[in-house]
Coordinates of C-alpha atoms in Angstrom, one line a residue:
Chain A
M28 CA 28.5 111.3 182.8
L29 CA 31.1 112.0 179.8
I30 CA 28.9 113.2 176.9
G31 CA 30.8 113.9 173.7
Y32 CA 30.3 117.0 171.8
G33 CA 30.5 117.2 167.7
Y34 CA 31.8 113.8 167.9
G35 CA 32.9 112.5 164.4
Y36 CA 32.6 115.3 162.5
P37 CA 36.2 117.4 162.0
T38 CA 36.1 121.4 163.1
N39 CA 36.2 122.7 159.8
Q40 CA 33.1 120.8 158.7
L41 CA 31.2 122.4 161.8
L42 CA 32.4 126.0 160.8
G43 CA 32.3 125.4 157.0
G44 CA 28.9 127.3 156.8
G45 CA 26.7 123.9 156.0
N46 CA 25.0 121.4 158.0
P47 CA 27.7 119.1 158.9
F48 CA 25.4 116.1 158.3
W49 CA 24.7 117.4 154.9
L50 CA 28.6 118.0 154.1
A51 CA 29.5 114.7 155.6
F52 CA 26.8 113.0 153.0
N53 CA 28.0 115.1 150.3
Q54 CA 31.5 114.2 151.1
R55 CA 31.0 110.5 150.9
A56 CA 28.7 110.9 147.5
D57 CA 32.1 112.7 146.1
A58 CA 34.5 110.0 147.1
D59 CA 32.4 107.2 145.7
G60 CA 32.3 109.1 142.3
A61 CA 28.7 110.3 142.3
L62 CA 27.9 112.9 139.6
P63 CA 28.6 116.1 140.5
A64 CA 26.4 118.3 142.8
E65 CA 23.6 120.3 141.1
A66 CA 22.9 123.5 142.3
A67 CA 19.7 122.5 144.4
V68 CA 22.1 120.2 146.6
N69 CA 23.3 122.4 148.8
G70 CA 20.2 124.8 148.4
C71 CA 16.6 123.6 149.1
L72 CA 17.4 120.1 149.0
Q73 CA 19.9 120.5 152.1
T74 CA 16.7 122.5 153.7
R75 CA 14.5 119.8 152.9
F76 CA 16.5 117.5 154.3
L77 CA 16.8 119.7 157.9
N78 CA 13.0 119.7 157.5
S79 CA 12.4 116.0 157.1
F80 CA 12.9 115.1 161.0
Q81 CA 10.3 114.9 163.6
S82 CA 13.4 116.4 165.8
Y83 CA 16.3 117.5 164.2
D84 CA 17.7 118.8 167.9
F85 CA 17.2 115.2 169.2
F86 CA 18.9 113.9 165.7
V87 CA 21.9 116.0 166.5
F88 CA 22.0 114.4 170.3
Y89 CA 21.8 111.3 168.5
S90 CA 24.4 111.4 166.1
N91 CA 26.9 113.1 167.8
S92 CA 26.6 111.8 171.6
W93 CA 24.4 108.9 172.0
L94 CA 25.5 106.9 168.7
P95 CA 29.2 107.4 169.3
F96 CA 28.8 106.6 173.1
M97 CA 26.7 103.2 172.1
Q98 CA 29.4 102.2 169.3
R99 CA 32.2 102.7 171.8
A100 CA 30.6 100.6 174.4
N101 CA 29.7 97.9 171.7
T102 CA 33.4 97.6 170.6
D103 CA 34.6 97.5 173.9
S104 CA 31.9 94.3 174.2
A105 CA 30.1 96.2 177.0
D106 CA 26.9 94.5 178.3
A107 CA 23.7 96.9 178.0
A108 CA 20.5 97.8 179.5
E109 CA 17.5 95.7 178.4
V110 CA 16.7 96.7 174.8
R111 CA 13.1 98.1 175.7
F112 CA 14.8 100.3 178.0
I113 CA 17.6 101.8 175.9
N114 CA 15.1 104.8 174.7
C115 CA 14.2 106.0 177.8
L116 CA 17.8 106.2 179.0
E117 CA 18.6 107.8 175.8
V118 CA 15.8 110.3 176.5
R119 CA 17.1 110.9 180.2
M120 CA 20.5 112.0 178.5
Y121 CA 18.7 114.3 176.0
N122 CA 16.6 115.6 178.8
L123 CA 20.2 116.2 180.9
L124 CA 21.5 117.9 178.1
N125 CA 18.5 120.3 177.6
A126 CA 17.4 120.9 180.9
Chain B
M28 CA 9.8 111.2 173.2
P29 CA 11.7 112.4 170.6
A30 CA 12.9 110.1 167.8
S31 CA 15.5 110.0 165.3
P32 CA 15.1 108.5 161.6
S33 CA 16.6 105.4 161.2
L34 CA 16.9 105.7 157.4
L35 CA 16.5 109.5 155.7
I36 CA 16.8 110.1 152.3
V37 CA 16.0 113.3 150.6
P38 CA 17.1 112.5 147.0
A39 CA 20.0 114.6 146.2
R40 CA 23.2 112.5 145.0
F41 CA 23.1 109.9 142.5
K42 CA 25.5 108.0 139.7
T43 CA 24.4 105.3 137.3
G44 CA 22.8 102.7 139.6
K45 CA 23.0 103.9 142.7
L46 CA 20.9 106.8 144.9
Y47 CA 22.8 108.2 148.1
T48 CA 20.7 107.9 151.2
Q49 CA 22.0 110.7 154.0
I50 CA 21.1 108.5 157.1
A51 CA 21.4 104.8 157.6
T52 CA 21.8 103.3 161.2
T53 CA 20.5 100.1 162.4
S54 CA 18.6 99.2 165.6
A55 CA 21.7 97.8 166.9
G56 CA 23.9 101.0 166.3
L57 CA 25.9 100.3 163.2
V58 CA 26.1 103.2 160.7
L59 CA 25.6 102.1 157.5
G60 CA 27.6 103.8 154.5
S61 CA 27.3 102.5 151.1
S62 CA 25.2 100.0 152.3
G63 CA 22.6 102.1 152.6
D64 CA 22.3 103.6 149.6
F65 CA 19.7 102.3 146.9
N66 CA 20.3 100.5 143.8
V67 CA 18.8 102.0 140.5
T68 CA 18.0 99.9 137.8
R69 CA 16.6 101.4 134.4
A70 CA 18.4 99.8 131.3
T71 CA 17.3 102.8 129.1
T72 CA 17.8 106.6 128.8
A73 CA 15.2 108.7 130.0
T74 CA 14.0 112.4 130.0
R75 CA 13.5 114.9 133.0
F76 CA 13.0 118.4 133.1
N77 CA 16.0 120.0 134.3
S78 CA 16.9 123.1 136.5
A79 CA 16.7 125.2 133.5
G80 CA 13.2 124.0 132.9
V81 CA 14.2 122.2 129.9
I82 CA 13.7 118.6 128.6
E83 CA 17.0 116.4 128.7
S84 CA 18.0 113.0 128.3
V85 CA 19.3 111.0 131.3
A86 CA 21.8 108.5 130.9
S87 CA 20.8 104.5 131.4
G88 CA 20.8 103.7 135.2
V89 CA 21.1 107.2 136.5
P90 CA 18.1 108.5 138.5
R91 CA 16.0 111.6 137.5
L92 CA 16.0 114.3 139.9
D93 CA 13.0 116.1 138.4
Y94 CA 12.8 119.8 138.5
Y95 CA 9.3 120.1 137.4
T96 CA 7.0 121.9 139.6
S97 CA 3.4 123.2 139.8
G98 CA 2.8 125.8 136.8
G99 CA 5.8 124.4 135.1
T100 CA 8.5 126.3 136.8
A101 CA 12.0 124.6 137.6
G102 CA 11.9 124.4 141.4
C103 CA 13.3 122.0 144.4
P104 CA 13.9 118.6 142.4
A105 CA 12.4 115.6 143.5
L106 CA 12.9 111.9 142.5
L107 CA 10.9 110.7 139.4
V108 CA 9.8 107.2 139.1
E109 CA 7.9 105.9 136.4
P110 CA 7.0 102.5 134.7
S111 CA 8.2 101.2 131.6
A112 CA 6.4 103.5 128.3
Q113 CA 6.8 103.3 124.6
N114 CA 6.1 106.0 122.5
L115 CA 4.3 104.8 119.2
V116 CA 5.0 108.3 117.4
L117 CA 8.0 108.1 115.0
N118 CA 10.3 111.2 114.8
S119 CA 9.1 112.6 118.3
D120 CA 12.0 114.6 118.9
N121 CA 11.9 116.5 115.3
T122 CA 8.7 117.3 114.0
A123 CA 10.3 119.0 110.7
T124 CA 12.0 115.2 110.2
S125 CA 9.7 112.9 108.3
W126 CA 6.4 114.9 109.0
T127 CA 4.3 116.1 106.0
L128 CA 2.6 120.0 106.1
G129 CA -0.4 120.8 105.1
G130 CA -1.0 122.7 101.7
N131 CA -1.8 125.7 103.0
T132 CA 0.5 125.6 105.9
A133 CA 4.3 127.2 106.5
S134 CA 6.2 125.6 108.9
G135 CA 9.4 127.1 111.1
Y136 CA 11.8 125.4 113.6
V137 CA 11.1 126.2 117.1
D138 CA 12.8 125.0 120.2
V139 CA 10.3 123.9 122.7
I140 CA 11.9 124.0 126.3
G141 CA 14.7 121.7 124.6
V142 CA 12.5 119.8 122.0
S143 CA 12.6 120.4 118.4
G144 CA 9.5 121.4 117.3
N145 CA 7.2 123.0 114.6
T146 CA 5.7 126.3 114.0
I147 CA 2.6 126.1 112.0
T148 CA 1.3 128.9 110.2
A149 CA -1.8 129.0 108.3
S150 CA -0.7 130.6 104.9
A151 CA -4.2 130.8 103.5
S152 CA -7.3 130.0 105.8
G153 CA -8.3 126.7 106.3
S154 CA -9.2 123.9 108.7
I155 CA -7.0 121.3 110.3
A156 CA -9.3 118.7 108.6
S157 CA -8.2 120.1 105.1
T158 CA -4.7 121.9 104.9
V159 CA -3.6 123.6 108.5
F160 CA -1.4 120.6 110.2
V161 CA 1.5 118.7 110.4
R162 CA 1.1 115.0 110.0
R163 CA 3.4 111.9 110.5
V164 CA 2.4 108.6 109.2
L165 CA 2.5 105.6 111.8
N166 CA 1.2 102.1 111.6
T167 CA 1.0 100.5 114.8
A168 CA -1.5 98.2 115.9
L169 CA -3.7 99.3 118.5
A170 CA -5.5 96.8 121.0
S171 CA -9.5 96.7 122.1
G172 CA -9.9 97.1 125.6
S173 CA -6.5 99.1 126.2
T174 CA -6.3 102.7 127.2
Y175 CA -3.8 105.0 125.5
T176 CA -2.9 108.4 126.1
V177 CA -1.7 110.7 123.6
S178 CA 0.2 114.1 124.5
F179 CA 2.1 116.9 123.0
L180 CA 3.8 120.3 124.0
M181 CA 2.2 123.2 122.5
R182 CA 3.9 126.8 122.7
Q183 CA 1.6 129.8 121.8
T184 CA 3.7 131.9 119.9
G185 CA 0.9 134.9 119.3
A186 CA -2.4 136.1 120.2
H187 CA -3.9 132.5 119.2
T188 CA -4.0 130.3 121.8
I189 CA -6.2 127.0 120.4
G190 CA -4.7 124.0 118.8
G191 CA -5.1 120.5 118.8
Y192 CA -4.4 117.1 117.7
W193 CA -6.2 113.9 115.2
I194 CA -5.1 110.6 115.2
G195 CA -6.4 108.2 112.4
I196 CA -7.4 104.8 113.6
V197 CA -8.2 102.2 111.1
G198 CA -10.9 100.1 112.2
V199 CA -12.0 102.4 114.7
G200 CA -11.9 106.0 113.4
D201 CA -10.8 109.3 113.7
L202 CA -10.1 110.6 117.2
G203 CA -9.1 114.1 117.9
G204 CA -9.1 116.8 121.0
G205 CA -8.7 120.5 121.1
F206 CA -7.2 122.9 124.0
D207 CA -7.6 126.3 124.6
V208 CA -4.7 127.2 126.7
S209 CA -6.0 130.8 127.8
G210 CA -7.2 131.6 131.1
S211 CA -8.3 128.6 133.2
F212 CA -7.9 126.2 130.3
S213 CA -10.4 124.2 128.3
S214 CA -10.7 121.5 125.7
G215 CA -13.2 119.8 123.2
A216 CA -13.4 116.5 121.3
I217 CA -12.9 117.4 117.5
Y218 CA -13.3 113.7 116.4
S219 CA -15.4 111.2 118.7
P220 CA -15.7 107.7 117.2
A221 CA -17.9 105.1 119.0
G222 CA -14.7 102.6 119.2
A223 CA -13.1 105.0 121.9
I224 CA -14.7 105.8 125.5
N225 CA -13.6 107.0 128.8
R226 CA -11.9 110.0 127.3
I227 CA -10.1 112.8 129.5
R228 CA -8.3 115.6 128.6
R229 CA -5.6 117.7 130.2
V230 CA -3.6 120.7 130.0
E231 CA -0.7 121.6 132.2
R232 CA 1.8 124.4 132.1
W233 CA 5.3 123.4 131.1
G234 CA 7.2 126.7 131.1
T235 CA 6.3 130.1 129.7
D236 CA 3.8 129.7 127.0
V237 CA 4.6 126.2 126.9
Y238 CA 1.6 123.5 127.8
R239 CA 1.3 119.9 127.8
C240 CA -1.8 118.7 126.4
S241 CA -3.2 115.1 126.4
E242 CA -5.9 112.8 126.2
T243 CA -6.8 109.3 127.5
F244 CA -9.0 107.2 125.9
T245 CA -10.0 103.4 126.2
L246 CA -10.6 101.5 122.8
T247 CA -13.7 99.5 122.8
A248 CA -12.3 97.8 119.1
S249 CA -8.8 97.6 117.8
G250 CA -7.3 99.1 115.2
T251 CA -4.2 100.5 113.3
L252 CA -3.2 103.7 114.4
D253 CA -2.4 105.2 110.7
R254 CA -1.2 108.6 111.7
I255 CA -1.1 111.4 113.7
L256 CA -1.7 115.5 112.9
M257 CA -1.6 118.8 114.8
G258 CA -2.2 122.4 113.9
P259 CA -3.8 125.5 115.1
L260 CA -7.7 125.3 115.6
A261 CA -10.5 127.8 115.6
T262 CA -12.3 126.0 118.3
V263 CA -11.8 123.5 120.7
S264 CA -14.5 121.3 119.3
S265 CA -14.6 121.5 115.6
V266 CA -12.0 120.2 113.2
V267 CA -13.6 122.1 110.4
A268 CA -13.9 125.5 111.8
T269 CA -11.6 127.8 109.7
V270 CA -8.6 129.1 110.5
A271 CA -7.6 132.6 109.4
S272 CA -4.4 133.0 107.5
G273 CA -1.7 134.1 109.7
T274 CA -3.0 131.8 112.4
Q275 CA 0.2 130.3 114.2
M276 CA 0.8 127.6 117.1
S277 CA 4.1 125.7 117.7
F278 CA 4.1 121.8 118.4
A279 CA 6.7 119.6 119.8
A280 CA 7.1 116.1 121.9
P281 CA 4.3 114.2 120.2
Q282 CA 3.8 110.8 122.4
I283 CA 1.1 108.0 122.2
E284 CA 1.7 105.6 124.8
L285 CA -0.3 102.6 126.2
G286 CA -1.6 103.6 130.0
A287 CA -3.5 106.3 131.6
I288 CA -1.3 109.1 132.0
P289 CA 1.2 110.9 130.1
T290 CA 4.8 109.7 131.2
S291 CA 7.6 111.6 130.6
F292 CA 8.6 112.7 127.1
I293 CA 10.3 109.6 124.8
P294 CA 12.1 111.0 122.1
T295 CA 11.9 108.7 119.0
T296 CA 13.6 108.7 115.4
T297 CA 12.7 105.9 112.9
A298 CA 11.2 103.5 115.4
A299 CA 9.0 103.5 118.7
V300 CA 11.1 103.5 121.5
T301 CA 10.6 102.1 125.1
R302 CA 11.9 103.7 128.0
N303 CA 12.1 101.2 131.0
A304 CA 11.0 101.5 134.3
D305 CA 12.9 103.1 137.2
V306 CA 13.6 99.9 139.8
I307 CA 14.7 101.6 143.0
S308 CA 15.3 99.4 146.2
V309 CA 17.9 98.3 148.7
T310 CA 18.3 95.1 150.7
G311 CA 20.9 93.5 153.0
A312 CA 22.1 95.3 156.1
V313 CA 19.7 98.0 155.8
S314 CA 17.0 95.6 157.1
G315 CA 18.3 96.7 160.8
C316 CA 16.8 100.0 159.4
I317 CA 13.5 98.6 159.7
G318 CA 11.5 98.6 162.6
Q319 CA 10.4 94.8 162.4
T320 CA 8.0 94.6 165.4
E321 CA 7.1 98.5 165.6
G322 CA 8.0 101.3 163.6
T323 CA 7.0 104.1 161.3
I324 CA 7.5 104.6 157.5
Y325 CA 7.2 108.2 156.2
A326 CA 7.2 110.0 152.9
E327 CA 6.7 113.7 150.9
V328 CA 5.7 113.3 147.7
D329 CA 4.2 115.6 144.9
I330 CA 1.1 114.2 143.1
R331 CA 0.3 115.1 139.9
N332 CA -1.1 111.7 138.4
L333 CA -4.0 109.9 140.1
T334 CA -2.9 106.4 139.2
D335 CA -2.7 103.3 141.2
G336 CA 1.1 103.4 142.4
R337 CA 3.4 102.5 145.6
I338 CA 5.3 105.5 147.0
L339 CA 7.2 103.3 149.5
T340 CA 7.4 99.6 150.7
L341 CA 8.8 97.5 153.3
F342 CA 9.0 94.3 151.6
K343 CA 9.2 90.5 153.1
T344 CA 7.5 88.9 150.4
S345 CA 4.9 89.9 147.7
A346 CA 2.4 88.2 150.0
Q347 CA 4.0 90.1 153.2
Y348 CA 4.8 94.0 153.2
I349 CA 4.2 97.2 154.7
L350 CA 3.4 100.1 152.4
L351 CA 2.4 103.7 151.6
S352 CA 0.6 104.0 148.6
K353 CA -1.8 106.0 146.2
S354 CA -4.7 104.9 143.9
T355 CA -6.8 106.7 141.7
N356 CA -8.4 108.8 144.4
R357 CA -7.1 107.9 147.7
L358 CA -3.7 107.7 149.7
G359 CA -2.9 104.7 152.4
G360 CA -0.9 103.1 154.4
A361 CA -1.3 99.4 155.0
I362 CA 0.6 96.3 156.4
I363 CA -0.7 93.0 154.1
D364 CA 0.0 89.4 155.0
T365 CA -1.7 87.0 152.2
T366 CA -0.6 84.2 153.8
S367 CA -2.7 83.9 156.7
S368 CA -6.5 85.1 157.3
P369 CA -7.9 88.0 157.3
T370 CA -5.1 88.6 154.8
T371 CA -5.1 92.4 155.3
V372 CA -3.6 93.2 158.7
V373 CA -4.4 97.0 158.6
N374 CA -5.4 99.1 156.0
L375 CA -5.6 102.7 156.7
Q376 CA -7.0 104.7 153.9
T377 CA -7.9 108.7 153.0
A378 CA -11.5 109.0 152.2
S379 CA -12.5 107.7 148.7
G380 CA -12.3 110.8 146.1
S381 CA -10.1 112.9 148.4
L382 CA -7.0 112.9 146.4
T383 CA -6.2 115.6 144.4
S384 CA -2.7 116.9 143.1
G385 CA -0.3 118.8 145.3
I386 CA 2.2 118.1 148.1
Y387 CA 1.4 115.4 150.7
K388 CA 3.4 114.2 153.6
L389 CA 2.2 110.8 155.0
A390 CA 3.2 108.7 157.7
L391 CA 2.2 104.9 159.2
A392 CA 2.5 103.9 162.5
Y393 CA 2.9 100.7 163.3
K394 CA 3.0 98.3 166.6
Q395 CA 0.9 95.2 167.6
N396 CA -2.8 96.5 168.2
D397 CA -1.5 99.9 167.8
F398 CA -1.7 101.5 164.2
A399 CA -2.1 105.3 162.8
F400 CA -2.0 106.9 159.7
Y401 CA -1.5 110.8 159.4
V402 CA -1.6 112.9 156.3
N403 CA -0.6 116.4 156.3
G404 CA -0.5 116.7 159.8
T405 CA -4.2 115.4 160.2
S406 CA -5.0 111.7 161.7
V407 CA -6.6 109.8 158.8
A408 CA -7.3 106.5 160.2
T409 CA -6.5 104.3 163.5
S410 CA -6.6 100.8 164.4
N411 CA -6.2 99.1 167.7
S412 CA -6.1 95.2 166.2
G413 CA -3.4 93.5 164.3
N414 CA 0.1 92.2 164.4
V415 CA 3.1 93.1 162.7
I416 CA 4.8 90.0 160.6
G417 CA 8.6 90.8 160.9
D418 CA 11.6 90.0 158.8
Y419 CA 11.2 92.9 156.3
N420 CA 14.4 92.9 154.2
I421 CA 13.9 95.1 151.4
I422 CA 13.1 99.0 150.8
R423 CA 11.7 99.7 147.5
I424 CA 10.9 103.4 146.7
G425 CA 8.5 104.1 144.1
N426 CA 7.1 100.8 143.3
F427 CA 6.1 97.4 144.5
D428 CA 8.2 94.4 143.6
T429 CA 9.0 95.7 140.3
S430 CA 5.4 96.8 139.6
L431 CA 2.8 99.5 140.5
F432 CA 5.2 102.2 139.8
F433 CA 4.6 105.3 141.9
N434 CA 4.2 107.6 138.3
D435 CA 5.1 110.9 140.1
R436 CA 7.9 112.4 142.5
I437 CA 9.2 111.7 145.6
R438 CA 10.5 114.5 147.7
A439 CA 11.7 112.3 150.9
A440 CA 11.4 109.5 152.7
A441 CA 12.3 108.1 156.4
L442 CA 12.1 105.1 158.3
Y443 CA 11.6 105.1 162.2
T444 CA 12.2 102.1 164.6
T445 CA 9.6 103.0 166.7
R446 CA 6.2 103.7 166.9
L447 CA 6.1 107.5 166.9
T448 CA 3.4 109.1 169.0
N449 CA 0.3 110.5 167.5
A450 CA 1.7 114.0 168.5
E451 CA 5.0 113.5 166.6
L452 CA 3.2 111.9 163.6
Q453 CA 1.0 115.1 163.8
S454 CA 4.4 117.2 163.5
L455 CA 6.3 114.9 161.3
T456 CA 3.5 115.3 158.6
T457 CA 2.6 118.7 158.8
L458 CA 3.3 120.9 155.7

């Protein structure tokens, strides 16, 4: 099984000191002309964001590995396992990575 | 099984008409960019408590990140969502303009957390009933059966800690209250007309030596709001008790509004001013982020006002929806369908009377015949009976179909397209 890592996020974001998802969110807001970020944005609000996940580790896996995998397959018109079994396959992959 | 949110918003970035969502991914795996962001409508300016602990105006259409936290200190901000309100007090943003001083009173300008106020000093001994006050004439009809709230900022400038307000309502009588901001706070009625019932007084700290005092009352007779007065008091329950010469308190940001709580300050000059409601929602592709047959709806909120309000709503029609809500005394999670019988599919709530001010994390998990409601890491209620309607296509934050506004601060909200396990609900909602 090929497993992507850090998919979709430039290396400089991963090395930038901030959370890559938070950085990407702010870059999108900046590009869209959002009002300048206030001091709390990269302080307590970033912390609140990270604490809002039921499982942040799983979200990282989902965003960096599972979601790009599914998107690539969809783009290639791939068939998929029955919908109600998708989640268990996702978890199987997650467990394999974290074994 | 771990789960990832299909939608997660921690209010942090914004511009006119828009509140940005951090995560929005449909169940089909489509990552939404701008189509996952919330639309914001409020066609008037509004005020917020900013990061410096100062009240400042926010432009029309801009969502309010409000930094007010417990104790009146500026802390990590949250999204303030309020209904429409109108301040009936004229020249509320500057009590030195068009206000009249009592005879034995000296006045001095003072900034009270960003609002122009007056320091009222008794230049000779007297009572608020005779001389020691600042007064503004109004002329506004008040309706019998309606509930109103008076509020103002009071700053302690010396050793004295007691001040109050007094409004004259022609046809009802004088109504007033006193507030002692020392220690654990206390208050009392200084005028009690028969035509005003259900009176509730509050004191909240809004900064160093600054307090927001308020009183809510319901009229049993109609009348005309004639005037408002503010001044230092000798006691919280006597308008005629004499204050000594030199007694001093500062006042600013007076407000009289329809409703059961004091909302954010609305500056006025020569006419009453209305602040429109904060209407925040998203529809369209984001419906793919909603669990239509099963899912979990989650929010983290800072509750300070015990009023009816909606926190987060997944909306199909005004008759079919899923929501997290607060009422005057409890939190709830419900799936409603008033088009069929029984009309309420599931309604899970905390115990009546259990709600107090504070931070809450709450989640409702739903799936056919399998529902659970968790608050702050504890299972509140479950149900094993009911269906999920589906076809929800609008997500509303802090309101229900442009009504029942939350009147408080929302720190985060999230959706999952699976019914989280009870262990996950416990973990997600633990403070």
